[in-house]
PDB file of C-alpha atoms in Angstrom:
ATOM      1  CA  MET F  38      43.073  37.637  -5.182  1.00 45.00           C
ATOM      2  CA  PRO F  39      41.718  41.122  -5.254  1.00 46.00           C
ATOM      3  CA  LYS F  40      43.182  43.616  -8.001  1.00 58.00           C
ATOM      4  CA  ASN F  41      46.368  44.739  -6.191  1.00 60.00           C
ATOM      5  CA  ASN F  42      45.232  46.745  -3.153  1.00 62.00           C
ATOM      6  CA  PRO F  43      47.732  47.134  -0.386  1.00 60.00           C
ATOM      7  CA  HIS F  44      44.895  46.890   2.156  1.00 63.00           C
ATOM      8  CA  ASP F  45      43.717  43.609   0.747  1.00 68.00           C
ATOM      9  CA  MET F  46      47.288  42.578   0.865  1.00 67.00           C
ATOM     10  CA  ILE F  47      47.338  43.424   4.721  1.00 68.00           C
ATOM     11  CA  ASP F  48      44.343  41.197   5.237  1.00 71.00           C
ATOM     12  CA  VAL F  49      46.214  38.241   3.438  1.00 69.00           C
ATOM     13  CA  MET F  50      49.067  38.834   5.854  1.00 67.00           C
ATOM     14  CA  LYS F  51      46.920  38.889   8.596  1.00 67.00           C
ATOM     15  CA  GLY F  52      45.325  35.495   7.667  1.00 65.00           C
ATOM     16  CA  LEU F  53      48.653  34.146   7.243  1.00 61.00           C
ATOM     17  CA  LEU F  54      49.564  35.111  10.856  1.00 61.00           C
ATOM     18  CA  LYS F  55      46.254  33.305  12.252  1.00 63.00           C
ATOM     19  CA  PHE F  56      47.503  29.959  11.104  1.00 56.00           C
ATOM     20  CA  ASP F  57      47.883  27.365  13.872  1.00 57.00           C
ATOM     21  CA  GLU F  58      51.685  25.933  14.809  1.00 57.00           C
ATOM     22  CA  LYS F  59      51.066  23.045  12.342  1.00 57.00           C
ATOM     23  CA  ASP F  60      50.281  25.311   9.426  1.00 59.00           C
ATOM     24  CA  ARG F  61      52.972  28.201  10.230  1.00 60.00           C
ATOM     25  CA  LEU F  62      55.621  26.456   8.060  1.00 56.00           C
ATOM     26  CA  THR F  63      53.144  26.685   5.105  1.00 65.00           C
ATOM     27  CA  ALA F  64      52.957  30.693   5.830  1.00 63.00           C
ATOM     28  CA  GLN F  65      56.570  30.994   5.840  1.00 66.00           C
ATOM     29  CA  GLN F  66      56.889  28.802   2.470  1.00 69.00           C
ATOM     30  CA  VAL F  67      54.404  31.470   1.014  1.00 67.00           C
ATOM     31  CA  LEU F  68      56.351  34.326   2.475  1.00 64.00           C
ATOM     32  CA  HIS F  69      59.868  33.028   1.274  1.00 67.00           C
ATOM     33  CA  SER F  70      58.536  31.847  -2.113  1.00 66.00           C
ATOM     34  CA  GLY F  71      58.728  35.400  -3.472  1.00 70.00           C
ATOM     35  CA  TRP F  72      55.025  35.542  -4.266  1.00 66.00           C
ATOM     36  CA  ILE F  73      54.505  38.678  -2.058  1.00 66.00           C
ATOM     37  CA  SER F  74      57.581  40.210  -3.652  1.00 70.00           C
ATOM     38  CA  ARG F  75      56.027  39.716  -7.113  1.00 72.00           C
ATOM     39  CA  TRP F  76      52.797  40.912  -5.927  1.00 71.00           C
ATOM     40  CA  ILE F  77      54.439  44.143  -4.437  1.00 72.00           C
ATOM     41  CA  LEU F  78      56.549  44.924  -7.506  1.00 72.00           C
ATOM     42  CA  ARG F  79      53.490  44.233 -10.027  1.00 76.00           C
ATOM     43  CA  TRP F  80      51.610  46.715  -7.668  1.00 74.00           C
ATOM     44  CA  ASP F  81      54.423  49.640  -7.747  1.00 76.00           C
ATOM     45  CA  GLU F  82      54.657  48.886 -11.642  1.00 78.00           C
ATOM     46  CA  GLU F  83      50.753  49.538 -12.188  1.00 80.00           C
ATOM     47  CA  LYS F  84      51.110  52.720  -9.983  1.00 83.00           C
ATOM     48  CA  ALA F  85      53.955  54.053 -11.814  1.00 83.00           C
ATOM     49  CA  HIS F  86      52.029  53.462 -15.174  1.00 83.00           C
ATOM     50  CA  ARG F  87      49.221  55.486 -13.765  1.00 84.00           C
ATOM     51  CA  ARG F  88      51.507  58.252 -12.610  1.00 84.00           C
ATOM     52  CA  VAL F  89      52.777  58.472 -16.265  1.00 84.00           C
ATOM     53  CA  SER F  90      49.409  58.547 -17.450  1.00 84.00           C
ATOM     54  CA  GLU F  91      48.462  61.384 -15.289  1.00 84.00           C
ATOM     55  CA  ILE F  92      51.502  63.495 -16.196  1.00 81.00           C
ATOM     56  CA  ARG F  93      50.897  62.791 -20.150  1.00 80.00           C
ATOM     57  CA  MET F  94      47.423  63.791 -19.602  1.00 81.00           C
ATOM     58  CA  ARG F  95      48.207  67.277 -17.667  1.00 81.00           C
ATOM     59  CA  GLU F  96      50.576  67.800 -20.504  1.00 79.00           C
ATOM     60  CA  GLY F  97      47.925  66.984 -23.079  1.00 78.00           C
ATOM     61  CA  ARG F  98      49.929  64.089 -24.866  1.00 67.00           C
ATOM     62  CA  LEU F  99      48.233  61.122 -23.777  1.00 58.00           C
ATOM     63  CA  ASN F 100      47.825  58.819 -26.755  1.00 55.00           C
ATOM     64  CA  LEU F 101      44.534  56.890 -26.299  1.00 52.00           C
TER      65      LEU F 101
END
């Protein structure tokens, strides 16, 4: 899985939509499994951490 890039996630979703009829249940199971929700939450969390780091760097108090 590519590292939390929303465009990669869109490609994954398009891939799920391309499944034929017998595989569609599998796609729905993936959608309902919460895997995508966890992926989105993790991406948002990393984005928030980057934002905090940017603010601290601007204020000159980033502890490296």
